[in-house]
Amino acid sequence: MAVSLNGFQVSQAYLEGKAVKETKALMAELCRQFYTLGWVSGTGGSITVKVHDDSIPKPHQIILMAPSGVQKERMEPEDMYVLSQDASVLSAPSPKPYPHKPPKCSDCSPLFMKAYQMRDAGAVYHSHGIESCLVTMINPLSKEFRITHMEMIKGIKGHGYYDELVIPIIENTAYEYELTDSFAKAIEAYPKTTAVLVRNHGVFVWGDSWISAKTQTECYHYLFDAAIKLHQMGLDWSTPDHGPIQSARRGLRHAGESILSVKARKSDGEIDPFPRCIVLDIEGTTTPISFVSEVLFPYARDNVGRHLSATYDTLDTQNDIKLLRSQIQSDLEQGIAGAVPVPSVDAGKEEVVAAVVANVDAMIKADRKITALKELQGHIWKTGYENNELEGIVFDDLPEALEKWHALGIKVYIYSSGSRLAQRLIFGKTNYGDLRKYLSGFFDTTVGNKKETHSYVNISESLGVDKPSDILFVTDIFQEATAAKAAGLEVIISIRPGNAPLPENHEFKTIKSFSEI
């Protein structure tokens, strides 16, 4: 007898064969380990793993899933459910005598399937570990967990020591299946995440294989625990040096007070810690427009073909081409000038590269602020910085300002249309050295277009501030300033050589140097 898995035939003998049996045994063992770690105690939490078999295409591989409401540490291989890719149950465990409950597939099943469908996962784990619960409660307003400059971040796919790890937080519901929509939206909104936190509940983690998922789950719990302990010590886990949460800002004197400190004065003369966060634009704010337009853009444009050809088979480049292909298809449907079809991969490397180069050249000339282009540019610039062909240029007053804000305990973030990678590259190797130690994080167009109000609402929610006015946004673009102000942020416009003129009577505060803040 054969079972059809989305058109792919799998025999009943296979369902009862070695690969499935070994994966079931592995899951039982993992559940015992996770119980010991406190991740699945009290029948909570769950686990699901695909049966890896090179003879079966990954989209058709069988899914094994633990049952719901059972003692995870006492599970046996025969207790696992066997599912197809469309969540159809191919095999269910037999009922056990009292006091065991009748078998029921995991309540997390709809969420697990979203991770399989949207991320092509090989395994997904759901933990109720106390660390994953408490870390969402430290700041009940925050929509994200952020941490940086911790060694264990290197254990998370696509991240290094200097990177900021960002995990979305969704709100809990009475039943886990009710989380499905918000879980899917979080996965879509955070394309680089491999985890979603559920406030007051736990965490879902996925990976390409059971090993990848296990490694990352261990690293996430370590980082959650570290954040909680740093918080208890009065230290800030989300800043590069993990300095004190409470700063010495109240030591500011009245003489020579800045725009911000004057505004922050209470009636009794005491200085409030204001702002809590500063968000900086790059082009025309921290960095001359000429560096972007005359150095970075030409470098990316001139090296697109070389970069794509040299890195064509890498995962990053294949993902870049996939993103661009989707964007180009949309451009063709809308009749965007300069868009040309990209042939399928069967056409060969040279044809695909040539078509992508033509589209990218048109996008750069049109100065389009689209994620697909920015991701590719970031990877091209990465090579340039690594080969010492590029060096980030910042205004002379920026390093001193960053050092001052850092000493005052003010968190500084970057928001640019360039990718997060491109942003880290600019500040990681500048004419004043590595400035990333002063930066708490980076935002790009994945939070939204810089000229749209909802983007700044998203940033406010990400940072978990009490009110949007706790954030100061500095930019050179009037439309960005207007959008940020509409979201409730404090706004200052940067006046630098080469910046576009502002409308008359714009009513925004302006500065010519960061020393004025």
XYZ file of N, CA and C in Angstrom, residues 27-131:
315
model
N 13.241 11.587 18.877
C 12.327 12.543 19.488
C 12.042 12.195 20.946
N 11.881 10.920 21.225
C 11.651 10.499 22.610
C 12.847 10.863 23.487
N 14.042 10.670 22.934
C 15.258 11.017 23.669
C 15.344 12.525 23.892
N 15.039 13.312 22.847
C 15.085 14.774 22.961
C 14.082 15.268 24.002
N 12.905 14.669 24.029
C 11.895 15.085 25.000
C 12.380 14.856 26.428
N 13.099 13.761 26.651
C 13.648 13.514 27.980
C 14.706 14.565 28.333
N 15.549 14.907 27.358
C 16.567 15.934 27.597
C 15.924 17.291 27.866
N 14.907 17.624 27.085
C 14.257 18.922 27.234
C 13.522 19.010 28.580
N 12.995 17.865 29.043
C 12.343 17.837 30.354
C 13.365 18.163 31.447
N 14.540 17.563 31.332
C 15.604 17.809 32.303
C 16.006 19.283 32.313
N 15.975 19.907 31.154
C 16.338 21.325 31.039
C 15.218 22.258 31.485
N 14.035 21.703 31.764
C 12.917 22.523 32.202
C 12.127 23.158 31.080
N 12.276 22.626 29.872
C 11.605 23.221 28.714
C 10.209 22.628 28.474
N 9.969 21.394 28.936
C 8.693 20.725 28.634
C 8.087 20.094 29.891
N 8.280 20.722 31.028
C 7.736 20.174 32.267
C 6.225 20.394 32.328
N 5.561 19.614 33.178
C 4.117 19.759 33.354
C 3.314 19.493 32.098
N 3.821 18.661 31.232
C 3.245 18.295 29.921
C 3.293 19.446 28.915
N 3.873 20.591 29.307
C 3.934 21.743 28.400
C 5.009 21.581 27.343
N 4.985 22.492 26.367
C 5.971 22.446 25.299
C 5.707 21.311 24.336
N 6.454 21.281 23.246
C 6.271 20.205 22.277
C 7.457 20.174 21.313
N 7.431 19.199 20.421
C 8.558 18.973 19.525
C 8.056 18.322 18.236
N 8.650 18.697 17.127
C 8.331 18.075 15.848
C 9.589 18.044 14.988
N 9.769 16.953 14.262
C 10.976 16.757 13.448
C 10.588 16.109 12.124
N 11.196 16.558 11.033
C 11.012 15.884 9.755
C 11.903 14.648 9.682
N 11.409 13.633 8.999
C 12.212 12.431 8.773
C 13.124 12.715 7.591
N 14.401 12.928 7.874
C 15.333 13.246 6.793
C 15.684 11.988 6.008
N 15.521 12.090 4.712
C 15.844 10.977 3.821
C 16.203 11.569 2.459
N 17.433 11.357 2.026
C 17.894 11.933 0.759
C 17.093 11.428 -0.435
N 16.426 10.288 -0.270
C 15.675 9.736 -1.394
C 14.324 10.418 -1.587
N 13.941 11.246 -0.617
C 12.652 11.939 -0.699
C 12.890 13.442 -0.699
N 12.370 14.167 -1.668
C 12.543 15.635 -1.693
C 12.049 16.251 -0.396
N 12.742 17.285 0.069
C 12.411 17.890 1.361
C 10.956 18.333 1.454
N 10.381 18.915 0.387
C 8.974 19.345 0.485
C 8.000 18.202 0.729
N 8.457 16.937 0.519
C 7.566 15.791 0.681
C 7.946 14.917 1.870
N 8.948 15.316 2.627
C 9.391 14.487 3.741
C 8.334 14.422 4.837
N 8.283 13.295 5.502
C 7.285 13.035 6.542
C 7.604 13.843 7.795
N 6.552 14.274 8.480
C 6.688 15.060 9.702
C 6.238 14.215 10.892
N 7.072 14.150 11.904
C 6.705 13.491 13.159
C 6.420 14.564 14.202
N 5.406 14.337 15.025
C 5.007 15.344 16.003
C 4.616 14.674 17.315
N 5.056 15.283 18.414
C 4.717 14.744 19.733
C 3.253 15.020 20.066
N 2.645 14.181 20.872
C 1.254 14.419 21.280
C 1.169 15.541 22.309
N -0.035 15.987 22.548
C -0.276 17.079 23.491
C -0.694 16.537 24.850
N -0.324 17.260 25.901
C -0.799 16.945 27.239
C -0.295 15.648 27.812
N 0.941 15.272 27.479
C 1.505 14.021 28.001
C 2.801 14.313 28.746
N 3.200 13.367 29.585
C 4.466 13.489 30.301
C 5.600 13.293 29.305
N 6.245 14.369 28.922
C 7.232 14.304 27.836
C 8.423 13.402 28.179
N 8.801 13.363 29.461
C 9.975 12.566 29.834
C 9.690 11.061 29.811
N 8.427 10.657 29.700
C 8.060 9.246 29.691
C 7.604 8.775 28.311
N 7.783 9.643 27.327
C 7.321 9.291 25.984
C 8.185 8.191 25.375
N 7.524 7.366 24.571
C 8.188 6.291 23.842
C 8.074 6.573 22.344
N 8.938 5.967 21.530
C 8.893 6.207 20.076
C 7.508 5.993 19.472
N 6.785 5.001 19.960
C 5.479 4.700 19.360
C 4.403 5.730 19.721
N 4.749 6.731 20.569
C 3.781 7.754 20.968
C 3.678 8.901 19.950
N 4.544 8.886 18.936
C 4.599 10.014 18.003
C 3.541 9.908 16.900
N 3.041 11.079 16.514
C 2.159 11.167 15.347
C 3.005 11.272 14.088
N 2.469 10.719 12.990
C 3.111 10.827 11.680
C 2.191 11.646 10.778
N 2.720 12.749 10.226
C 1.910 13.652 9.423
C 2.527 13.863 8.043
N 1.702 14.236 7.105
C 2.176 14.658 5.788
C 2.416 16.163 5.816
N 2.910 16.694 4.703
C 3.208 18.124 4.631
C 1.967 19.001 4.718
N 0.796 18.452 4.426
C -0.437 19.235 4.537
C -1.123 19.008 5.889
N -0.389 18.407 6.838
C -0.845 18.176 8.214
C -1.844 17.031 8.342
N -2.013 16.244 7.287
C -2.874 15.067 7.390
C -2.193 14.004 8.252
N -2.952 13.394 9.149
C -2.394 12.373 10.027
C -2.308 11.050 9.284
N -1.087 10.555 9.101
C -0.861 9.282 8.416
C -0.850 8.117 9.400
N -0.454 8.448 10.644
C -0.398 7.398 11.662
C -0.535 8.046 13.033
N -1.368 7.476 13.883
C -1.585 8.003 15.226
C -1.228 6.942 16.262
N -0.748 7.358 17.444
C -0.404 6.374 18.479
C -1.653 5.709 19.052
N -1.483 4.501 19.543
C -2.601 3.762 20.144
C -2.897 4.298 21.543
N -4.162 4.290 21.942
C -4.519 4.749 23.295
C -3.850 3.886 24.357
N -3.563 4.506 25.516
C -2.993 3.788 26.643
C -4.041 3.704 27.754
N -3.914 2.717 28.630
C -4.911 2.547 29.699
C -4.881 3.692 30.712
N -5.949 3.830 31.468
C -6.046 4.807 32.553
C -4.821 4.690 33.456
N -4.262 5.815 33.918
C -4.787 7.187 33.894
C -4.347 8.030 32.695
N -3.797 7.390 31.686
C -3.385 8.151 30.497
C -4.605 8.686 29.756
N -4.466 9.892 29.206
C -5.528 10.483 28.393
C -5.465 9.924 26.981
N -6.580 9.988 26.257
C -6.542 9.562 24.852
C -5.537 10.412 24.078
N -4.833 9.821 23.122
C -3.819 10.587 22.374
C -4.429 11.735 21.585
N -3.682 12.834 21.534
C -4.113 14.014 20.795
C -2.870 14.683 20.227
N -2.906 15.017 18.947
C -1.745 15.663 18.326
C -1.510 17.027 18.976
N -0.278 17.476 18.969
C 0.109 18.705 19.657
C -0.806 19.880 19.331
N -1.165 20.644 20.368
C -1.958 21.858 20.170
C -1.183 22.891 19.354
N 0.124 22.713 19.295
C 0.979 23.639 18.529
C 1.029 23.293 17.051
N 0.339 22.250 16.653
C 0.437 21.761 15.278
C 0.282 22.860 14.220
N -0.725 23.752 14.313
C -0.857 24.775 13.269
C 0.350 25.711 13.199
N 0.963 25.999 14.366
C 2.135 26.874 14.385
C 3.352 26.151 13.814
N 3.505 24.885 14.191
C 4.605 24.101 13.639
C 4.530 24.061 12.114
N 3.332 23.868 11.601
C 3.169 23.764 10.150
C 3.518 25.079 9.458
N 3.245 26.209 10.116
C 3.631 27.500 9.537
C 5.145 27.602 9.396
N 5.875 27.125 10.392
C 7.341 27.160 10.316
C 7.846 26.248 9.208
N 7.215 25.099 9.051
C 7.595 24.204 7.959
C 7.290 24.829 6.601
N 6.117 25.416 6.482
C 5.681 25.939 5.191
C 6.394 27.240 4.813
N 6.606 28.119 5.794
C 7.149 29.440 5.498
C 8.667 29.498 5.568
N 9.284 28.556 6.297
C 10.739 28.590 6.471
C 11.434 27.302 6.047
N 10.674 26.359 5.515
C 11.259 25.088 5.084
C 12.082 24.466 6.205
N 11.545 24.502 7.401
C 12.258 23.990 8.570
C 12.426 22.482 8.512
N 13.431 21.986 9.233
C 13.638 20.555 9.363
C 13.190 20.053 10.723
N 13.040 20.987 11.684
C 12.570 20.645 13.032
C 12.107 21.929 13.705
N 11.111 21.799 14.579
C 10.595 22.941 15.334
C 10.372 22.495 16.775
N 10.858 23.304 17.724
C 10.688 22.995 19.136
C 9.919 24.133 19.815
N 9.034 23.759 20.711
C 8.312 24.758 21.510
C 8.663 24.542 22.967
N 9.291 25.537 23.578
C 9.752 25.437 24.962
C 8.922 26.322 25.886
N 8.664 25.802 27.081
C 8.054 26.578 28.155
C 9.115 26.944 29.190
N 10.376 26.918 28.798
C 11.452 27.253 29.725
C 11.209 28.583 30.405
N 11.444 28.640 31.723
C 11.116 29.843 32.479
C 11.841 31.067 31.941
N 13.048 30.883 31.399
C 13.794 32.033 30.855
C 13.036 32.679 29.703
